[in-house]
CSV table of C-alpha atoms in Angstrom, one decimal:
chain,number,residue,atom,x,y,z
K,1,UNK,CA,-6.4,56.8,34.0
K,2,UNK,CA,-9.9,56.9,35.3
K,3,UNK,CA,-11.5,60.1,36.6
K,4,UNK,CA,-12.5,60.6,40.1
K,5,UNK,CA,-15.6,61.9,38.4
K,6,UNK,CA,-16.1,58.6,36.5
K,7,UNK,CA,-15.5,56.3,39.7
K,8,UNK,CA,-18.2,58.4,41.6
K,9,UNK,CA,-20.4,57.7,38.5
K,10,UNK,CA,-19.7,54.1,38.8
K,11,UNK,CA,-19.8,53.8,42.3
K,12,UNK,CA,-23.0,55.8,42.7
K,13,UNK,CA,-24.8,53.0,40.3
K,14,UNK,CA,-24.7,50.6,43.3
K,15,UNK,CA,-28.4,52.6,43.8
K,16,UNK,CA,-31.3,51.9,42.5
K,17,UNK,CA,-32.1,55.6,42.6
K,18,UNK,CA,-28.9,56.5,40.5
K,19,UNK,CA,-29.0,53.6,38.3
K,20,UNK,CA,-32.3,55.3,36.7
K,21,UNK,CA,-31.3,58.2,37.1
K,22,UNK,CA,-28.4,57.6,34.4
K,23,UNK,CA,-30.4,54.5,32.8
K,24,UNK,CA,-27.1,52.9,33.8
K,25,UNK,CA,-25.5,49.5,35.7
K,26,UNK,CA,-22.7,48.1,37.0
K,27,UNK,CA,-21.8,44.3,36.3
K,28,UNK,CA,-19.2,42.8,37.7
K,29,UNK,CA,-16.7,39.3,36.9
K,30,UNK,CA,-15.4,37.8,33.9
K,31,UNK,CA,-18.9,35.6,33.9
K,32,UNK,CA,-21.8,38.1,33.7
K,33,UNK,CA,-19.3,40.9,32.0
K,34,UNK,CA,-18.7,38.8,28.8
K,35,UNK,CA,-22.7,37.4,29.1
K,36,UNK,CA,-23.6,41.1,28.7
K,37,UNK,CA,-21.1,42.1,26.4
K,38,UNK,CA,-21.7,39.2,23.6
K,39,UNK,CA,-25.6,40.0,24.3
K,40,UNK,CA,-28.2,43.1,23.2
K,41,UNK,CA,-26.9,45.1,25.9
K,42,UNK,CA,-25.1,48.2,25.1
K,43,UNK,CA,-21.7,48.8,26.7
K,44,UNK,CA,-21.5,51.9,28.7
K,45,UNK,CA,-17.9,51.2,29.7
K,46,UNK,CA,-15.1,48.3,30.9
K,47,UNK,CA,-12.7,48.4,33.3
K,48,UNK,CA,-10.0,45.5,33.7
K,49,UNK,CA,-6.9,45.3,36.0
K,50,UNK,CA,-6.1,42.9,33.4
K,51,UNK,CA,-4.0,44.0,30.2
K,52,UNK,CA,-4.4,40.9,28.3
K,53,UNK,CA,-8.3,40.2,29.5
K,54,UNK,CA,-10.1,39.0,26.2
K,55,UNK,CA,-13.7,39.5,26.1
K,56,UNK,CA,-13.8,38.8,22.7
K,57,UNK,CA,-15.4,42.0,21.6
K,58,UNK,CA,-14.2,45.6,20.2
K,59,UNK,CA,-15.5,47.4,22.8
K,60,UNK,CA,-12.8,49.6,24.4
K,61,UNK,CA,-11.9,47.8,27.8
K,62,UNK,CA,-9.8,50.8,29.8
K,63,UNK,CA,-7.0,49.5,32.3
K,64,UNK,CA,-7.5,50.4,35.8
K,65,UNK,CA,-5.1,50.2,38.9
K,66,UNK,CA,-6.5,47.6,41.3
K,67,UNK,CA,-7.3,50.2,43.9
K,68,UNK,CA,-9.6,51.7,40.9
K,69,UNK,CA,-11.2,48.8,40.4
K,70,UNK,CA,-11.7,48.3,44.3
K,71,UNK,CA,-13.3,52.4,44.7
K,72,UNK,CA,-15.7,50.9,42.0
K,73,UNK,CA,-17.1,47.5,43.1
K,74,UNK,CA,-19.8,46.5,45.1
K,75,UNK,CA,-17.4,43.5,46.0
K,76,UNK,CA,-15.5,43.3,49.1
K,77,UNK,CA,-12.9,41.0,46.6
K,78,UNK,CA,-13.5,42.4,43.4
K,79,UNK,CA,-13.4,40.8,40.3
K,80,UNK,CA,-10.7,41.8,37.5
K,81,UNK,CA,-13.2,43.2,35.6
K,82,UNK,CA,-16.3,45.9,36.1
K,83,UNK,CA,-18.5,46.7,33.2
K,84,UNK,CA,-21.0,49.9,33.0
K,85,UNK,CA,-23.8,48.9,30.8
K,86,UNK,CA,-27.3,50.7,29.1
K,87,UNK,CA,-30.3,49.3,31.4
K,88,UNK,CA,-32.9,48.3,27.8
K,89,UNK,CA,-36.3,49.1,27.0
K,90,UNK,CA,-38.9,46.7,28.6
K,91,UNK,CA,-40.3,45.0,26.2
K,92,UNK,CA,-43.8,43.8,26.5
K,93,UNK,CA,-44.3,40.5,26.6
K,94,UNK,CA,-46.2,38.6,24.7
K,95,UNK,CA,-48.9,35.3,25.7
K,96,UNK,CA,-47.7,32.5,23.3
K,97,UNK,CA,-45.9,31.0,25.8
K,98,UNK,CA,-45.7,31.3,29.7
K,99,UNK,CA,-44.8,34.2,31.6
K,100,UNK,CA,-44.0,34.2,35.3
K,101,UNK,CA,-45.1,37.1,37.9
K,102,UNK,CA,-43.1,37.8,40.7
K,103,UNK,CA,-45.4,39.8,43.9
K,104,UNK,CA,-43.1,41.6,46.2
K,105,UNK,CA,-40.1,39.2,45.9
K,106,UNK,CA,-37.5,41.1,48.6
K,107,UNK,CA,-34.2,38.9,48.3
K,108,UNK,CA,-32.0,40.1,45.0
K,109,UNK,CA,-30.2,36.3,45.5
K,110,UNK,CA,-33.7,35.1,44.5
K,111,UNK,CA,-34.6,37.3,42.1
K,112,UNK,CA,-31.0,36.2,40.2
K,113,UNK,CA,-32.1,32.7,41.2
K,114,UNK,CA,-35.6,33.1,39.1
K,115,UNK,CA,-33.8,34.9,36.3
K,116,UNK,CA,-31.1,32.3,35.8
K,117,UNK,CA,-34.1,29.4,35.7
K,118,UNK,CA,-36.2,31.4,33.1
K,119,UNK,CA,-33.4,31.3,31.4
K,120,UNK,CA,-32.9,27.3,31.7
K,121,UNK,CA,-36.4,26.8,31.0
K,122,UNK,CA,-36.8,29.1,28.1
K,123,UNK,CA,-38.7,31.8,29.6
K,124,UNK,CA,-38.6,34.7,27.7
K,125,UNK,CA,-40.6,37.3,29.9
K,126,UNK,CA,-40.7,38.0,33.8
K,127,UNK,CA,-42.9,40.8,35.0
K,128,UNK,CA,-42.1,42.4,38.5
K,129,UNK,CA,-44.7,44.2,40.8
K,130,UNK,CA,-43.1,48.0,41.1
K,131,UNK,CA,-42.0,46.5,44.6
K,132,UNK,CA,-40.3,43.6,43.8
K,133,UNK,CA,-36.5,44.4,44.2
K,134,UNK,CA,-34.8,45.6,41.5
K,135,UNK,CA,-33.0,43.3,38.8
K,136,UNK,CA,-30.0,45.2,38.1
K,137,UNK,CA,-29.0,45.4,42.3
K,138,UNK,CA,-25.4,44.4,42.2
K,139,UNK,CA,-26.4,40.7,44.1
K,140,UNK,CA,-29.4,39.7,41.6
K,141,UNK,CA,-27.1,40.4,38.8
K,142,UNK,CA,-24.1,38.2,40.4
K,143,UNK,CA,-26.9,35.6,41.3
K,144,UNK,CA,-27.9,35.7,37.2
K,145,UNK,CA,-25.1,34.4,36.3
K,146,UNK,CA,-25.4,36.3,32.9
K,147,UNK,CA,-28.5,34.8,31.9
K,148,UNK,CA,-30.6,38.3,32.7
K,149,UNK,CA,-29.4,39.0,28.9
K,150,UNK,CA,-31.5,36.2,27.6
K,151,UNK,CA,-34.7,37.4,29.6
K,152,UNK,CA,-37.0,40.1,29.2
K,153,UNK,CA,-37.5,42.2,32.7
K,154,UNK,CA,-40.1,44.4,32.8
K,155,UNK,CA,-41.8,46.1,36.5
K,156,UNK,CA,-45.2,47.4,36.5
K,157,UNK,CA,-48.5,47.6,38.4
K,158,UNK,CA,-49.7,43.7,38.6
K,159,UNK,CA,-53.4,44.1,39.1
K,160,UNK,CA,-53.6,46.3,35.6
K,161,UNK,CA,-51.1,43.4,34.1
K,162,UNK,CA,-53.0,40.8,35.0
K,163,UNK,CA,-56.5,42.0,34.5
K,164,UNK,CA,-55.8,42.6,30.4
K,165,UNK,CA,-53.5,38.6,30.5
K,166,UNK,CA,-55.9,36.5,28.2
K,167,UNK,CA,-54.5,33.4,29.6
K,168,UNK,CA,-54.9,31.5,32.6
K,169,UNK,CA,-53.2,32.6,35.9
K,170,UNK,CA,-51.5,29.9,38.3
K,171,UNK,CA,-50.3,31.3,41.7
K,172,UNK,CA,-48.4,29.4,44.1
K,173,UNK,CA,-50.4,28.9,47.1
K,174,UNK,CA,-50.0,26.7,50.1
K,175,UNK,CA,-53.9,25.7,49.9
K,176,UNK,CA,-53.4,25.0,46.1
K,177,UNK,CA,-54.3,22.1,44.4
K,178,UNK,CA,-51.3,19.6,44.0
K,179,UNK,CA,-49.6,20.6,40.6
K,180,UNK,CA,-49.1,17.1,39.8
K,181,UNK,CA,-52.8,16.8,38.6
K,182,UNK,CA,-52.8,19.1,36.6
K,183,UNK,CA,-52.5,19.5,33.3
K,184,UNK,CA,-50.4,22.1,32.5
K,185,UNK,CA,-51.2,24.3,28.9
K,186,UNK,CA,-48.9,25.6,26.4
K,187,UNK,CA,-49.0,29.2,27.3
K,188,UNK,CA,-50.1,30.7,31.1
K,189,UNK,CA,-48.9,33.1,34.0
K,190,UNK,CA,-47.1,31.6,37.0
K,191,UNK,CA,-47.3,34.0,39.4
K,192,UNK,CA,-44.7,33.7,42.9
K,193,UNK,CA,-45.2,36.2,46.3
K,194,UNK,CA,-43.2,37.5,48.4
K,195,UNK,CA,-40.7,35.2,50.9
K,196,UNK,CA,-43.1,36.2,54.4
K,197,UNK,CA,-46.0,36.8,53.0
K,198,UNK,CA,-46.9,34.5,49.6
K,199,UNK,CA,-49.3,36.3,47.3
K,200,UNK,CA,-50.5,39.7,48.4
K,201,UNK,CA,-54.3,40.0,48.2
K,202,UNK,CA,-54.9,42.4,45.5
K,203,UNK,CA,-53.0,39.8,43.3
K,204,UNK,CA,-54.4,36.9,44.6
K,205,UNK,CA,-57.8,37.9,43.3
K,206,UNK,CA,-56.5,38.0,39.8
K,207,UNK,CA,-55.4,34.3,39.7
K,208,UNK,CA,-57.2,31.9,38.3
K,209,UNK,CA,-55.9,28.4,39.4
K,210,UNK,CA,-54.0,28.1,42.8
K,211,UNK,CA,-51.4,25.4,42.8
K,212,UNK,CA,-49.1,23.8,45.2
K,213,UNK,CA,-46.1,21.3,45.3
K,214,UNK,CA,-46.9,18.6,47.8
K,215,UNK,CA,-45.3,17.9,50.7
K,216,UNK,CA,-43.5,14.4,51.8
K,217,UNK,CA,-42.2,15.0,55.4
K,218,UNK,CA,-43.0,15.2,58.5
K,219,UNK,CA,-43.7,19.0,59.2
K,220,UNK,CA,-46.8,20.8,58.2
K,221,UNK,CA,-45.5,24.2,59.0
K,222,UNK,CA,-43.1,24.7,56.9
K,223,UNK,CA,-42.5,26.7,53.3
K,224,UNK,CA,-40.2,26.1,50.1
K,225,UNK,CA,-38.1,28.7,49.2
K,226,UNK,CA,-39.5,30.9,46.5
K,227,UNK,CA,-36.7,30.4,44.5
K,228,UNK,CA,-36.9,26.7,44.7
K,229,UNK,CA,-40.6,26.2,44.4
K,230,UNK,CA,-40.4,28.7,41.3
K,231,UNK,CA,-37.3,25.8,39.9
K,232,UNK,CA,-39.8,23.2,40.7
K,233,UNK,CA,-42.8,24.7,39.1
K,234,UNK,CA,-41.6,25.7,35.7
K,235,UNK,CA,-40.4,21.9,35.3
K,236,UNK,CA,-43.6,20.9,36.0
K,237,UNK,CA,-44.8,23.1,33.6
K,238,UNK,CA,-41.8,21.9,31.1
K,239,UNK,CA,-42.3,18.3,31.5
K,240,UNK,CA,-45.3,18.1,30.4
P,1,UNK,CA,-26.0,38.9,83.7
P,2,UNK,CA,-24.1,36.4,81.0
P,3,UNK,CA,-20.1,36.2,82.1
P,4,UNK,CA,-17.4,37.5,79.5
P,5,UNK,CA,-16.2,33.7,79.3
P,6,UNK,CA,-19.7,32.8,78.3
P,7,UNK,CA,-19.7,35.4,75.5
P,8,UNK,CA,-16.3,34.2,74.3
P,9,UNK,CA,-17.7,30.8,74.4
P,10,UNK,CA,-20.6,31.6,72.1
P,11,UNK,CA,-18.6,34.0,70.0
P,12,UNK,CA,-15.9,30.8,69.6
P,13,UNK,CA,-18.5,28.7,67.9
P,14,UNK,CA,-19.1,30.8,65.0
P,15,UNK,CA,-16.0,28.9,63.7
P,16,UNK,CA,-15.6,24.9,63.4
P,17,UNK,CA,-13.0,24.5,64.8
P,18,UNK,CA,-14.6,25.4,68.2
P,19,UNK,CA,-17.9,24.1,67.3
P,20,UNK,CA,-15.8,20.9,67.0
P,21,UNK,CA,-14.2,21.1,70.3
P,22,UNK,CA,-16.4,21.5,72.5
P,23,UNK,CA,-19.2,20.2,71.2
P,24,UNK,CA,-21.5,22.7,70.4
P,25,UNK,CA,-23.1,25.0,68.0
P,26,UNK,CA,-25.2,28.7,67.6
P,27,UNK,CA,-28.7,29.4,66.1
P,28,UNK,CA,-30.1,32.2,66.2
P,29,UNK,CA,-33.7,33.6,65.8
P,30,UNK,CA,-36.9,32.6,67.1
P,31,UNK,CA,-37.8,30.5,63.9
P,32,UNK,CA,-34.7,28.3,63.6
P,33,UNK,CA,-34.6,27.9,68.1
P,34,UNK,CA,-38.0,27.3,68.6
P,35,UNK,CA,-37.8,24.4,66.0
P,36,UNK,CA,-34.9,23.5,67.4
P,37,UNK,CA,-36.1,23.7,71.3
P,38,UNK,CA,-39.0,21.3,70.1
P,39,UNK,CA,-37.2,18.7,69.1
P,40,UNK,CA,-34.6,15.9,69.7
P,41,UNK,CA,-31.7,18.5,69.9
P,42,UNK,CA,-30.4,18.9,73.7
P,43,UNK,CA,-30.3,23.0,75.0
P,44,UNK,CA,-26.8,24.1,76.5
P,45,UNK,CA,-28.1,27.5,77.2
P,46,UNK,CA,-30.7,30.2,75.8
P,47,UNK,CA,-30.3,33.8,75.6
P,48,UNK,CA,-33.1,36.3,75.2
P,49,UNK,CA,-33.3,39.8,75.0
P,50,UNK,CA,-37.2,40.1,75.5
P,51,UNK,CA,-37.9,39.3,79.1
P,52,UNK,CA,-41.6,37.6,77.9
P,53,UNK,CA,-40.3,35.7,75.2
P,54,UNK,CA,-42.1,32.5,75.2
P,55,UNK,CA,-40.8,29.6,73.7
P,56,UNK,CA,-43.0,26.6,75.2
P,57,UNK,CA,-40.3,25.2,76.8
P,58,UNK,CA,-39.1,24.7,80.5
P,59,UNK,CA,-35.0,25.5,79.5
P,60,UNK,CA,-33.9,28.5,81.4
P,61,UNK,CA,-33.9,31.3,79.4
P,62,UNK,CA,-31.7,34.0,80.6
P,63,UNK,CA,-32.0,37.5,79.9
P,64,UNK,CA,-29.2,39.1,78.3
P,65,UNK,CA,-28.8,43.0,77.2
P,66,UNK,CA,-28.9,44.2,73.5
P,67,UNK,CA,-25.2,44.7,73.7
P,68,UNK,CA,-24.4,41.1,75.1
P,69,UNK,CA,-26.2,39.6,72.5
P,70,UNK,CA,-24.7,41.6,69.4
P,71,UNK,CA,-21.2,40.2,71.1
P,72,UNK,CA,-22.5,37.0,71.2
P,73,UNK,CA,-24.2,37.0,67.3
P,74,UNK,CA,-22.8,36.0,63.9
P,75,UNK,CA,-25.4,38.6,62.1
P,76,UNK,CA,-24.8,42.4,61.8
P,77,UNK,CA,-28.3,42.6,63.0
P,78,UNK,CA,-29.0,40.3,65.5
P,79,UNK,CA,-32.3,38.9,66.9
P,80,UNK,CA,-33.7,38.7,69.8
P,81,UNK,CA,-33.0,35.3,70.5
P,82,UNK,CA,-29.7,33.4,70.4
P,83,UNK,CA,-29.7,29.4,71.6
P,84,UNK,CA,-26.5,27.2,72.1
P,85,UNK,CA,-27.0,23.3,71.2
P,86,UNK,CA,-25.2,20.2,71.5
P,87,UNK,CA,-24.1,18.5,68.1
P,88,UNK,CA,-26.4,15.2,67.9
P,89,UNK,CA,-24.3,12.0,67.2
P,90,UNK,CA,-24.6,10.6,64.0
P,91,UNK,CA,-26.9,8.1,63.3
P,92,UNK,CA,-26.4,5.7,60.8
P,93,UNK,CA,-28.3,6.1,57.3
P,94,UNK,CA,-30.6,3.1,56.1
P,95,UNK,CA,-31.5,2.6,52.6
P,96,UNK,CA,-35.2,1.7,52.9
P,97,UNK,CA,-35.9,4.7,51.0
P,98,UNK,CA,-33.9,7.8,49.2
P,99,UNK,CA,-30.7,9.4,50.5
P,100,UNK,CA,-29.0,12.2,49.5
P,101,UNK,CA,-25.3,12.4,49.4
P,102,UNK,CA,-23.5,16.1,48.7
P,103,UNK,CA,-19.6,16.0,46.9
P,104,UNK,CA,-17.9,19.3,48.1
P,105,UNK,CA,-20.4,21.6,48.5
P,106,UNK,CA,-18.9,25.1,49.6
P,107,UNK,CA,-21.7,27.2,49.9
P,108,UNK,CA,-23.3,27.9,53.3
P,109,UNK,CA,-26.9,29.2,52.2
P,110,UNK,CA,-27.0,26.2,49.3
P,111,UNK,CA,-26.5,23.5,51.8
P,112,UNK,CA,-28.8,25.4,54.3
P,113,UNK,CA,-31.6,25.5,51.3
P,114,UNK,CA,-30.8,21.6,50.4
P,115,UNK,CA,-31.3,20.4,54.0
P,116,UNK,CA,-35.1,22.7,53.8
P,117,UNK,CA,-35.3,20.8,50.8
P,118,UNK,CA,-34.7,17.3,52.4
P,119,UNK,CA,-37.1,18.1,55.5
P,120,UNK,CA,-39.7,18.9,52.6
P,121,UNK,CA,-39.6,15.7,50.5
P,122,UNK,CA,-38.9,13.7,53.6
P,123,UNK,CA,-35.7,12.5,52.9
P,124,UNK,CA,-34.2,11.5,56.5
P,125,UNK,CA,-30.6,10.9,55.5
P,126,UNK,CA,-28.3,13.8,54.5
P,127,UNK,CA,-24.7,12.6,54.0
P,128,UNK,CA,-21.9,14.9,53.0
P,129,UNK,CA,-18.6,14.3,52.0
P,130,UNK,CA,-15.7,15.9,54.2
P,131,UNK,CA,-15.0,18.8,52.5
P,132,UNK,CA,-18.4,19.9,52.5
P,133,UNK,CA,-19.6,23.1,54.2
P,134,UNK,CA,-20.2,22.5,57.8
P,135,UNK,CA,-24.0,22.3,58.4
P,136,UNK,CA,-23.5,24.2,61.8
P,137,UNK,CA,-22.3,27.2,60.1
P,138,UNK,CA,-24.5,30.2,60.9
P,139,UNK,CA,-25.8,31.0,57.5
P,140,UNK,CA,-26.2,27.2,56.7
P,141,UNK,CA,-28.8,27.3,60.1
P,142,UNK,CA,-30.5,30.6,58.6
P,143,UNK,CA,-30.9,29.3,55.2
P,144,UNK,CA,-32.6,25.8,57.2
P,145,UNK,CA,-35.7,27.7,59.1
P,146,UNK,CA,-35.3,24.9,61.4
P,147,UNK,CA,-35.5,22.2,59.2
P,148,UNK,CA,-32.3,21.0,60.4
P,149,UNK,CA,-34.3,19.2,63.0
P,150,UNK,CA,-35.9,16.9,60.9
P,151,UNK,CA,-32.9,15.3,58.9
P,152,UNK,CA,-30.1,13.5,59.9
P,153,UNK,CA,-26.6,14.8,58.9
P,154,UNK,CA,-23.2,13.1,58.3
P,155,UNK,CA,-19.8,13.6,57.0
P,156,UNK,CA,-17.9,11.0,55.8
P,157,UNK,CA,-15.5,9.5,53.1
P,158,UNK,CA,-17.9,9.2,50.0
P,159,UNK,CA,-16.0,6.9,47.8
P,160,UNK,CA,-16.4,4.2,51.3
P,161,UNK,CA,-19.7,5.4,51.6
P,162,UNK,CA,-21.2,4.6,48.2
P,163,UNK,CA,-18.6,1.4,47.7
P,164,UNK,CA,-21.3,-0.5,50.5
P,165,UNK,CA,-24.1,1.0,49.3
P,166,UNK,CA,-26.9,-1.7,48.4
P,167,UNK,CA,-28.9,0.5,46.0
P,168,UNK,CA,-28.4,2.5,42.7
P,169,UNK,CA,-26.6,5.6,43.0
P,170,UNK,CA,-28.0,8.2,40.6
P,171,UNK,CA,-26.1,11.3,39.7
P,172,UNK,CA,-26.6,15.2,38.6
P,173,UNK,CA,-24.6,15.7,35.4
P,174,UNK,CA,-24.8,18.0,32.6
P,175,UNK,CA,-24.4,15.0,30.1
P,176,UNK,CA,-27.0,12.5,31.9
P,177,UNK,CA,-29.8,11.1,30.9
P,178,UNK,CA,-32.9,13.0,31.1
P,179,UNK,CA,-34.5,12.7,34.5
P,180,UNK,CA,-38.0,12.6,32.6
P,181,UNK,CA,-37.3,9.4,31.0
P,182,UNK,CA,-36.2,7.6,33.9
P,183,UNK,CA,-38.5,5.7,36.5
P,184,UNK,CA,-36.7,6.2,39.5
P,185,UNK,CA,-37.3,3.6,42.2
P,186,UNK,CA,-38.8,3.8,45.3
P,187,UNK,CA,-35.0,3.6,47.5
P,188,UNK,CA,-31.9,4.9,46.1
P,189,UNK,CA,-29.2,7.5,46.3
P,190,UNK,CA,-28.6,11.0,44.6
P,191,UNK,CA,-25.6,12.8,44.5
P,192,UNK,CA,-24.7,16.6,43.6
P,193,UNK,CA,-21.7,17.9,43.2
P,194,UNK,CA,-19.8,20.4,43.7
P,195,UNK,CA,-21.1,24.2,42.7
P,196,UNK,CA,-18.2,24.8,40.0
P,197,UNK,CA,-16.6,21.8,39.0
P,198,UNK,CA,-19.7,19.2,39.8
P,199,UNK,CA,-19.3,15.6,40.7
P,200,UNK,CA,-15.7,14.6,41.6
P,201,UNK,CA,-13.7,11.9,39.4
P,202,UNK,CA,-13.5,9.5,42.7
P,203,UNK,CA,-17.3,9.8,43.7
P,204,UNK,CA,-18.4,9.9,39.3
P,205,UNK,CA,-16.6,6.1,39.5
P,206,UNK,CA,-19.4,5.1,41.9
P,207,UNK,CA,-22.6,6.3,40.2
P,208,UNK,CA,-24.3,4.2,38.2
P,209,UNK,CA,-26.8,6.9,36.4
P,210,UNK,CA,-26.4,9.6,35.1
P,211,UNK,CA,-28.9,12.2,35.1
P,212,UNK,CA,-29.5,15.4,34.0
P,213,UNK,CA,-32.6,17.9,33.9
P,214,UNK,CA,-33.3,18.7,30.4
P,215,UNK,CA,-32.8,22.6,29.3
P,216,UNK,CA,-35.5,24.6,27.3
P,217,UNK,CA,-33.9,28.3,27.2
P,218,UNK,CA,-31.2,29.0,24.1
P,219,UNK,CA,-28.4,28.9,25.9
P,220,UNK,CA,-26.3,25.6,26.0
P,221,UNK,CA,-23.3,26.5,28.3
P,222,UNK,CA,-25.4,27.4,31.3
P,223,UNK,CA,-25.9,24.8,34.1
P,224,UNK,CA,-28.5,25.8,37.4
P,225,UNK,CA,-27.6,26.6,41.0
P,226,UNK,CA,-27.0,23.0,42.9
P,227,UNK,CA,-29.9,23.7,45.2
P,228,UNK,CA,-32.4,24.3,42.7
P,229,UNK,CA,-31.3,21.5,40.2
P,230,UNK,CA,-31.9,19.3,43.9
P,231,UNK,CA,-35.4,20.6,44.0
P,232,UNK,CA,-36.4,19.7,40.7
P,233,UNK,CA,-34.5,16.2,41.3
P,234,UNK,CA,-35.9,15.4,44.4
P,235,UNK,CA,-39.2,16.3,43.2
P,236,UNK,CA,-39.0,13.9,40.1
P,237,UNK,CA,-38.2,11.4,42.8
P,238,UNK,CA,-41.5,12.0,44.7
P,239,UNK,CA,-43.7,12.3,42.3
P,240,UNK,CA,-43.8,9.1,40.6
C-alpha cells in the first residue's frame, strides 16, 4: 500500500518549485521509465499497476491500485507505470565538441523535442538560460522520449556562460547568413531563442556568427519552429 | 448579438464529422485568420471580441461578448478572434517539382508543424492518406500559424495515389540509405509514416528509396519525432 503521505510527495513533484525542493521527479510510461532506470539516474521509487511489469532491473517496483496510480500522474490516462527519480549534478560541459544554448525557450514539448535530437545527433551538453523552462516538467520529459538520460542539462546565467566559451558562437537569426555556406567546425555553440521573440539582446551580443536556414516559399513573414530549425541545424552541422 | 444556433454551429465544427457536413471549419487567433482572411480561402463569418480589431479586410466582423466566444472556442483560453471558413476543393497535385505524401499520421500539432514546414520549403502539394489527422482540426490550425494557406491539402487512397505516380517515391526508414549520400532530384515524392509504427506495408510496396538520416548520439533504438525527421528531409531536398 502506498501512503497518502507518499502520493502527496509524488503528486507535489508536478512543480518546478517542489521538484527542487526534494531534488526529486516524476517520469512517467513504460518508455521513459525503463530509459531512466537502465541509465545514471538514481531511482527514487516505482510504482506499477502491473504485477508482472519487467523493467529489467532490481530496483523495487511497489504495486499500486489504479486509482493510486491516477492520484499520482500528471496524465489524464496514465500510464502503468510512474517512477520517482534523483534530479543529477549538472555537469559542466566541456568545448571539444558542440554544445547548443537554448535563450528563453517557453514550450516543455520543445524543449523534449531539442533533448531527444541532441540525443540523435550526439550532443552531449545543452545549457539553458535560468528562464528557459524546466527539463524535468512532466511534458518535456514525455516529449524526451528517454533520451534526457543520454544528455547533460545544465541552467545558468548565459551572458557569464558565453563570455568564458572559447569557441565560436552561432545563433539562429532570421538576418543570418544562409548556413549552407558555411563551413561548419568540429566543436562550437549553437545557440536557439525563445518561440516570440528569437534571441534576446543580452545574448545576441555574445554570438559570434548569425546563421539562418533559407527559405523556398512564397511567404516572407513567416518563422520555423524552434524545435525544427534546431533538427535542421545540428544536421547541418553533422553532415559536414 | 451571435444566435444560440450560430454558437452551436461553430461549437459543431470542432469535430469532423460536422466540419464534413456542412462544409466548414474554425480558426482561431489573429495570426492564423488574418493569414487566412488574406488569402484564397472564402469567409462564412468572423467573430471578434475587440470592437477595433482590424484585419484589412471588408468581411463583416461581428462583435461578440467574451462569454459567446469561450462557447464558441476549442481553447481553454480563447483569443480574441474566432473566424469560420469554407473547406477549399481539392486541387489536383502536379509533379513538376517535390510532393509530400503523409501514411497515418495521428498527431494533430505534428501535421500542423509539417504543413509550416511545407509553406517553408515551398512544397505546394500536401497529400495524406485517409486515416490521417484531419488538417482542420483545431490544434492542426494552431500548430500551422497560417501556413495552411499556402499548401494544398488532400486525402486520398495512397497505394492509388503513388501506383500513377510518374516520379521516384523516396521514403523515411530507419534502415534506408543515408540521405547524405543521395542526390535527390529536382521533382519527386517523400513519404513519412506513421509516428509509432512508420511506413505501412501497402504504401513500403510503392517506394522505390529508402532513406534514412544517419544517427550520431549512442543510442541505436531511438528514432526522431516525424515532424522533425521532415525538416531535416525536406531540407536535404532544398539544398542541393
Amino acid at each position: 500500500m502506498v501512503s497518502k503521505n507518499q502520493i502527496k510527495l509524488v503528486k507535489s513533484l508536478h512543480q518546478k518549485k517542489y521538484r527542487n525542493r526534494h531534488n526529486l521527479f516524476v517520469a512517467e510510461g513504460i518508455k521513459v521509465v525503463q530509459e531512466l532506470v537502465n541509465s545514471d539516474f538514481k531511482v527514487n521509487s516505482l510504482f506499477s499497476t502491473d504485477p508482472e511489469i519487467n523493467l529489467g532491473t532490481t530496483d523495487t517496483i511497489e504495486i499500486v491500485a489504479e486509482a493510486e496510480l491516477k492520484k499520482m500522474s500528471a496524465l489524464t490516462s496514465p500510464n502503468n507505470i510512474l517512477g520517482v527519480f534523483e534530479i543529477p549534478q549538472t555537469q559542466k560541459p566541456n568545448f571539444d565538441g558542440w554544445i547548443v544554448v537554448l535563450d528563453d525557450i517557453r514550450d516543455p514539448g520543445n524543449l523534449g523535442t531539442i533533448i531527444r535530437l541532441c540525443d540523435w545527433f550526439g550532443i552531449e551538453h545543452l545549457v539553458c538560460s535560468s528562464n528557459t523552462v524546466d527539463c524535468y516538467n512532466p511534458k518535456t520529459l514525455q516529449a524526451t522520449m528517454g533520451s534526457i538520460s543520454r544528455v547533460n542539462i545544465g541552467y545558468t546565467d548565459l551572458q557569464t556562460f558565453l563570455q568564458n566559451a572559447p569557441v565560436n558562437v552561432f545563433g539562429a537569426f532570421m538576418e543570418g547568413g544562409s548556413v549552407y555556406k558555411k563551413d561548419m567546425p568540429n566543436s562550437g555553440i549553437l545557440v536557439m531563442g525563445n518561440e516570440a521573440n528569437g534571441v534576446s539582446k543580452e545574448v545576441e551580443a555574445m554570438v559570434t556568427q548569425k546563421i539562418s536556414i533559407p527559405q523556398f516559399g512564397k511567404s516572407t513573414t513567416e518563422s520555423l519552429n524552434v524545435a525544427t530549425a534546431t533538427a535542421i541545424l545540428l544536421n547541418e552541422i553533422r553532415r559536414n
